[in-house]
């Protein structure tokens, strides 16, 4: 197994640790530690992709597991934010529904020999999610009682929901021919 694939598996293995640190209030500075582990997991995502492409180590395993590891990490954070940060369930459902919908669309496309690459809306959605999730850790650690921090938390959540819906709709509209029976 090559280094990029090991980094991908490390990211998956970090998810339970991240969740324990996020959810167990008796751990001192647990939000800060959860943020550090989450950020480290995000760094492994950047590293594994860079190493795989620059060294010619792209594998089928990596093509499958890298995006799956990313989705698992984000989903774990979002679901944990329901009780910890008070994120409404409907927000998480909208975000997860989009992820399942686009992943299913990509599977349909792959079955027809078509590759659906990430587009501008998909990248905007990903960046907005990353910023908001990381901000949420800082909000939990430092600013839940500060009105401005709370407002920024909700504005960020709104941006994530908007970009998620727009991205999902864009993928479905741009690739609607994949649903034809021909």
PDB file of C-alpha atoms in Angstrom:
ATOM      1  CA  UNK A   1       0.000   0.000   0.000  1.00  0.00           C
ATOM      2  CA  UNK A   2       1.462   3.355  -1.009  1.00  0.00           C
ATOM      3  CA  UNK A   3       1.839   6.486   1.137  1.00  0.00           C
ATOM      4  CA  UNK A   4      -1.185   8.402  -0.236  1.00  0.00           C
ATOM      5  CA  UNK A   5      -3.453   5.429   0.470  1.00  0.00           C
ATOM      6  CA  UNK A   6      -2.008   5.098   3.979  1.00  0.00           C
ATOM      7  CA  UNK A   7      -2.766   8.793   4.567  1.00  0.00           C
ATOM      8  CA  UNK A   8      -6.329   8.244   3.362  1.00  0.00           C
ATOM      9  CA  UNK A   9      -6.772   5.338   5.790  1.00  0.00           C
ATOM     10  CA  UNK A  10      -5.213   7.442   8.551  1.00  0.00           C
ATOM     11  CA  UNK A  11      -7.881  10.095   7.870  1.00  0.00           C
ATOM     12  CA  UNK A  12     -10.612   7.485   8.288  1.00  0.00           C
ATOM     13  CA  UNK A  13      -8.962   6.194  11.476  1.00  0.00           C
ATOM     14  CA  UNK A  14      -8.868   9.737  12.892  1.00  0.00           C
ATOM     15  CA  UNK A  15     -12.668  10.074  12.727  1.00  0.00           C
ATOM     16  CA  UNK A  16     -13.445   8.132  15.949  1.00  0.00           C
ATOM     17  CA  UNK A  17     -10.756  10.074  17.837  1.00  0.00           C
ATOM     18  CA  UNK A  18     -12.128  13.340  16.487  1.00  0.00           C
ATOM     19  CA  UNK A  19     -15.667  12.365  17.558  1.00  0.00           C
ATOM     20  CA  UNK A  20     -14.575  11.379  21.068  1.00  0.00           C
ATOM     21  CA  UNK A  21     -12.764  14.686  21.484  1.00  0.00           C
ATOM     22  CA  UNK A  22     -15.748  16.625  20.167  1.00  0.00           C
ATOM     23  CA  UNK A  23     -18.427  14.831  22.163  1.00  0.00           C
ATOM     24  CA  UNK A  24     -16.799  14.003  25.529  1.00  0.00           C
ATOM     25  CA  UNK A  25     -17.142  17.161  27.595  1.00  0.00           C
ATOM     26  CA  UNK A  26     -15.003  15.844  30.459  1.00  0.00           C
ATOM     27  CA  UNK A  27     -11.867  16.026  28.292  1.00  0.00           C
ATOM     28  CA  UNK A  28     -10.138  19.353  29.019  1.00  0.00           C
ATOM     29  CA  UNK A  29     -10.248  21.715  26.024  1.00  0.00           C
ATOM     30  CA  UNK A  30     -12.128  19.046  24.070  1.00  0.00           C
ATOM     31  CA  UNK A  31     -13.344  21.453  21.357  1.00  0.00           C
ATOM     32  CA  UNK A  32      -9.802  22.669  20.749  1.00  0.00           C
ATOM     33  CA  UNK A  33      -8.450  19.116  20.563  1.00  0.00           C
ATOM     34  CA  UNK A  34     -11.281  18.085  18.232  1.00  0.00           C
ATOM     35  CA  UNK A  35     -10.440  21.047  16.005  1.00  0.00           C
ATOM     36  CA  UNK A  36      -6.752  20.086  15.931  1.00  0.00           C
ATOM     37  CA  UNK A  37      -7.525  16.473  14.994  1.00  0.00           C
ATOM     38  CA  UNK A  38     -10.073  17.577  12.366  1.00  0.00           C
ATOM     39  CA  UNK A  39      -7.560  20.040  10.885  1.00  0.00           C
ATOM     40  CA  UNK A  40      -4.877  17.329  10.846  1.00  0.00           C
ATOM     41  CA  UNK A  41      -7.280  15.016   9.021  1.00  0.00           C
ATOM     42  CA  UNK A  42      -7.955  17.767   6.477  1.00  0.00           C
ATOM     43  CA  UNK A  43      -4.200  18.190   5.993  1.00  0.00           C
ATOM     44  CA  UNK A  44      -3.859  14.471   5.214  1.00  0.00           C
ATOM     45  CA  UNK A  45      -6.409  15.013   2.438  1.00  0.00           C
ATOM     46  CA  UNK A  46      -4.274  17.733   0.892  1.00  0.00           C
ATOM     47  CA  UNK A  47      -1.107  15.679   1.327  1.00  0.00           C
ATOM     48  CA  UNK A  48      -2.406  12.405  -0.078  1.00  0.00           C
ATOM     49  CA  UNK A  49      -3.717  14.058  -3.229  1.00  0.00           C
ATOM     50  CA  UNK A  50      -0.548  16.062  -3.795  1.00  0.00           C
ATOM     51  CA  UNK A  51       1.726  13.078  -3.209  1.00  0.00           C
ATOM     52  CA  UNK A  52      -0.366  10.756  -5.373  1.00  0.00           C
ATOM     53  CA  UNK A  53      -0.415  13.150  -8.338  1.00  0.00           C
ATOM     54  CA  UNK A  54       3.182  14.383  -8.085  1.00  0.00           C
ATOM     55  CA  UNK A  55       4.684  10.890  -7.701  1.00  0.00           C
ATOM     56  CA  UNK A  56       2.375   9.056 -10.071  1.00  0.00           C
ATOM     57  CA  UNK A  57       0.854   7.030  -7.226  1.00  0.00           C
ATOM     58  CA  UNK A  58      -2.808   7.408  -8.186  1.00  0.00           C
ATOM     59  CA  UNK A  59      -4.599   4.076  -7.647  1.00  0.00           C
ATOM     60  CA  UNK A  60      -8.143   2.786  -8.038  1.00  0.00           C
ATOM     61  CA  UNK A  61      -8.211   2.292  -4.266  1.00  0.00           C
ATOM     62  CA  UNK A  62      -7.294   5.948  -3.776  1.00  0.00           C
ATOM     63  CA  UNK A  63      -9.854   7.129  -6.325  1.00  0.00           C
ATOM     64  CA  UNK A  64     -12.538   5.313  -4.345  1.00  0.00           C
ATOM     65  CA  UNK A  65     -11.363   5.805  -0.771  1.00  0.00           C
ATOM     66  CA  UNK A  66     -10.143   9.431  -0.870  1.00  0.00           C
ATOM     67  CA  UNK A  67     -13.539  11.009  -1.604  1.00  0.00           C
ATOM     68  CA  UNK A  68     -15.225   8.482   0.695  1.00  0.00           C
ATOM     69  CA  UNK A  69     -12.856   9.416   3.542  1.00  0.00           C
ATOM     70  CA  UNK A  70     -13.598  13.108   2.907  1.00  0.00           C
ATOM     71  CA  UNK A  71     -17.345  12.538   3.020  1.00  0.00           C
ATOM     72  CA  UNK A  72     -17.101  10.428   6.191  1.00  0.00           C
ATOM     73  CA  UNK A  73     -15.081  13.133   7.930  1.00  0.00           C
ATOM     74  CA  UNK A  74     -17.490  15.911   6.950  1.00  0.00           C
ATOM     75  CA  UNK A  75     -20.568  13.801   7.759  1.00  0.00           C
ATOM     76  CA  UNK A  76     -19.154  12.915  11.183  1.00  0.00           C
ATOM     77  CA  UNK A  77     -18.606  16.601  11.973  1.00  0.00           C
ATOM     78  CA  UNK A  78     -22.045  17.651  10.736  1.00  0.00           C
ATOM     79  CA  UNK A  79     -23.926  14.946  12.619  1.00  0.00           C
ATOM     80  CA  UNK A  80     -21.960  15.676  15.805  1.00  0.00           C
ATOM     81  CA  UNK A  81     -22.752  19.383  15.430  1.00  0.00           C
ATOM     82  CA  UNK A  82     -26.473  18.638  15.879  1.00  0.00           C
ATOM     83  CA  UNK A  83     -26.240  18.076  19.648  1.00  0.00           C
ATOM     84  CA  UNK A  84     -22.993  19.957  20.263  1.00  0.00           C
ATOM     85  CA  UNK A  85     -23.519  23.182  18.305  1.00  0.00           C
ATOM     86  CA  UNK A  86     -27.284  23.136  17.905  1.00  0.00           C
ATOM     87  CA  UNK A  87     -27.180  22.729  14.136  1.00  0.00           C
ATOM     88  CA  UNK A  88     -30.743  22.013  13.001  1.00  0.00           C
ATOM     89  CA  UNK A  89     -31.310  18.461  11.785  1.00  0.00           C
ATOM     90  CA  UNK A  90     -32.813  19.733   8.520  1.00  0.00           C
ATOM     91  CA  UNK A  91     -29.526  21.518   7.692  1.00  0.00           C
ATOM     92  CA  UNK A  92     -27.558  18.298   8.063  1.00  0.00           C
ATOM     93  CA  UNK A  93     -30.171  16.345   6.082  1.00  0.00           C
ATOM     94  CA  UNK A  94     -30.016  18.854   3.203  1.00  0.00           C
ATOM     95  CA  UNK A  95     -26.210  18.661   3.115  1.00  0.00           C
ATOM     96  CA  UNK A  96     -26.104  14.863   3.349  1.00  0.00           C
ATOM     97  CA  UNK A  97     -28.891  14.483   0.768  1.00  0.00           C
ATOM     98  CA  UNK A  98     -26.882  16.547  -1.710  1.00  0.00           C
ATOM     99  CA  UNK A  99     -23.795  14.420  -1.086  1.00  0.00           C
ATOM    100  CA  UNK A 100     -25.708  11.174  -1.646  1.00  0.00           C
ATOM    101  CA  UNK A 101     -27.454  12.621  -4.705  1.00  0.00           C
ATOM    102  CA  UNK A 102     -24.237  13.771  -6.403  1.00  0.00           C
ATOM    103  CA  UNK A 103     -22.417  10.553  -5.502  1.00  0.00           C
ATOM    104  CA  UNK A 104     -25.302   8.542  -6.988  1.00  0.00           C
ATOM    105  CA  UNK A 105     -25.218  10.717 -10.103  1.00  0.00           C
ATOM    106  CA  UNK A 106     -21.512  10.033 -10.463  1.00  0.00           C
ATOM    107  CA  UNK A 107     -22.143   6.279 -10.138  1.00  0.00           C
ATOM    108  CA  UNK A 108     -24.799   6.429 -12.851  1.00  0.00           C
ATOM    109  CA  UNK A 109     -22.408   8.421 -15.038  1.00  0.00           C
ATOM    110  CA  UNK A 110     -19.549   5.982 -14.415  1.00  0.00           C
ATOM    111  CA  UNK A 111     -21.828   3.126 -15.476  1.00  0.00           C
ATOM    112  CA  UNK A 112     -22.292   4.966 -18.773  1.00  0.00           C
ATOM    113  CA  UNK A 113     -18.582   5.686 -19.175  1.00  0.00           C
ATOM    114  CA  UNK A 114     -18.908   9.363 -18.191  1.00  0.00           C
ATOM    115  CA  UNK A 115     -16.776  11.105 -15.576  1.00  0.00           C
ATOM    116  CA  UNK A 116     -18.365  14.035 -13.741  1.00  0.00           C
ATOM    117  CA  UNK A 117     -15.643  16.330 -12.516  1.00  0.00           C
ATOM    118  CA  UNK A 118     -16.113  18.855  -9.747  1.00  0.00           C
ATOM    119  CA  UNK A 119     -17.333  22.161 -11.139  1.00  0.00           C
ATOM    120  CA  UNK A 120     -17.287  25.713  -9.806  1.00  0.00           C
ATOM    121  CA  UNK A 121     -20.399  25.273  -7.625  1.00  0.00           C
ATOM    122  CA  UNK A 122     -19.045  22.035  -6.203  1.00  0.00           C
ATOM    123  CA  UNK A 123     -15.774  23.721  -5.303  1.00  0.00           C
ATOM    124  CA  UNK A 124     -17.567  26.727  -3.792  1.00  0.00           C
ATOM    125  CA  UNK A 125     -19.701  24.331  -1.733  1.00  0.00           C
ATOM    126  CA  UNK A 126     -16.637  22.458  -0.518  1.00  0.00           C
ATOM    127  CA  UNK A 127     -14.771  25.629   0.454  1.00  0.00           C
ATOM    128  CA  UNK A 128     -17.810  27.065   2.248  1.00  0.00           C
ATOM    129  CA  UNK A 129     -18.262  23.788   4.167  1.00  0.00           C
ATOM    130  CA  UNK A 130     -14.605  23.678   5.155  1.00  0.00           C
ATOM    131  CA  UNK A 131     -14.613  27.287   6.361  1.00  0.00           C
ATOM    132  CA  UNK A 132     -17.870  26.868   8.280  1.00  0.00           C
ATOM    133  CA  UNK A 133     -16.915  23.555   9.902  1.00  0.00           C
ATOM    134  CA  UNK A 134     -13.563  24.970  11.019  1.00  0.00           C
ATOM    135  CA  UNK A 135     -15.234  28.178  12.220  1.00  0.00           C
ATOM    136  CA  UNK A 136     -17.752  26.077  14.165  1.00  0.00           C
ATOM    137  CA  UNK A 137     -14.917  24.483  16.147  1.00  0.00           C
ATOM    138  CA  UNK A 138     -13.583  27.917  17.032  1.00  0.00           C
ATOM    139  CA  UNK A 139     -17.111  29.105  17.832  1.00  0.00           C
ATOM    140  CA  UNK A 140     -17.613  26.169  20.195  1.00  0.00           C
ATOM    141  CA  UNK A 141     -14.234  26.675  21.822  1.00  0.00           C
ATOM    142  CA  UNK A 142     -14.190  30.456  22.116  1.00  0.00           C
ATOM    143  CA  UNK A 143     -17.360  32.271  21.256  1.00  0.00           C
ATOM    144  CA  UNK A 144     -20.710  30.669  21.991  1.00  0.00           C
ATOM    145  CA  UNK A 145     -21.627  33.476  24.363  1.00  0.00           C
ATOM    146  CA  UNK A 146     -20.498  36.272  22.035  1.00  0.00           C
ATOM    147  CA  UNK A 147     -23.399  37.575  19.942  1.00  0.00           C
ATOM    148  CA  UNK A 148     -21.265  38.392  16.890  1.00  0.00           C
ATOM    149  CA  UNK A 149     -19.763  34.883  16.898  1.00  0.00           C
ATOM    150  CA  UNK A 150     -23.257  33.383  17.042  1.00  0.00           C
ATOM    151  CA  UNK A 151     -24.416  35.583  14.144  1.00  0.00           C
ATOM    152  CA  UNK A 152     -21.380  34.567  12.071  1.00  0.00           C
ATOM    153  CA  UNK A 153     -22.095  30.906  12.884  1.00  0.00           C
ATOM    154  CA  UNK A 154     -25.635  31.220  11.492  1.00  0.00           C
ATOM    155  CA  UNK A 155     -24.558  33.266   8.479  1.00  0.00           C
ATOM    156  CA  UNK A 156     -21.949  30.622   7.669  1.00  0.00           C
ATOM    157  CA  UNK A 157     -24.562  27.906   8.060  1.00  0.00           C
ATOM    158  CA  UNK A 158     -26.843  29.763   5.657  1.00  0.00           C
ATOM    159  CA  UNK A 159     -24.062  30.121   3.104  1.00  0.00           C
ATOM    160  CA  UNK A 160     -23.319  26.395   3.344  1.00  0.00           C
ATOM    161  CA  UNK A 161     -26.979  25.452   2.848  1.00  0.00           C
ATOM    162  CA  UNK A 162     -27.301  27.849  -0.106  1.00  0.00           C
ATOM    163  CA  UNK A 163     -24.117  26.660  -1.850  1.00  0.00           C
ATOM    164  CA  UNK A 164     -25.047  23.037  -1.144  1.00  0.00           C
ATOM    165  CA  UNK A 165     -28.489  23.396  -2.749  1.00  0.00           C
ATOM    166  CA  UNK A 166     -27.125  25.382  -5.695  1.00  0.00           C
ATOM    167  CA  UNK A 167     -24.345  22.873  -6.267  1.00  0.00           C
ATOM    168  CA  UNK A 168     -26.685  19.884  -6.122  1.00  0.00           C
ATOM    169  CA  UNK A 169     -29.202  21.517  -8.470  1.00  0.00           C
ATOM    170  CA  UNK A 170     -26.406  22.509 -10.852  1.00  0.00           C
ATOM    171  CA  UNK A 171     -25.053  18.933 -11.035  1.00  0.00           C
ATOM    172  CA  UNK A 172     -28.528  17.522 -11.652  1.00  0.00           C
ATOM    173  CA  UNK A 173     -29.435  20.070 -14.341  1.00  0.00           C
ATOM    174  CA  UNK A 174     -26.091  19.883 -16.149  1.00  0.00           C
ATOM    175  CA  UNK A 175     -26.223  16.084 -16.224  1.00  0.00           C
ATOM    176  CA  UNK A 176     -29.947  15.482 -16.762  1.00  0.00           C
ATOM    177  CA  UNK A 177     -29.238  13.530 -19.972  1.00  0.00           C
ATOM    178  CA  UNK A 178     -27.860  10.736 -17.768  1.00  0.00           C
ATOM    179  CA  UNK A 179     -31.433  10.050 -16.635  1.00  0.00           C
ATOM    180  CA  UNK A 180     -32.714   9.342 -20.149  1.00  0.00           C
ATOM    181  CA  UNK A 181     -33.386   5.719 -20.999  1.00  0.00           C
ATOM    182  CA  UNK A 182     -31.416   5.889 -24.227  1.00  0.00           C
TER     183      UNK A 182
END
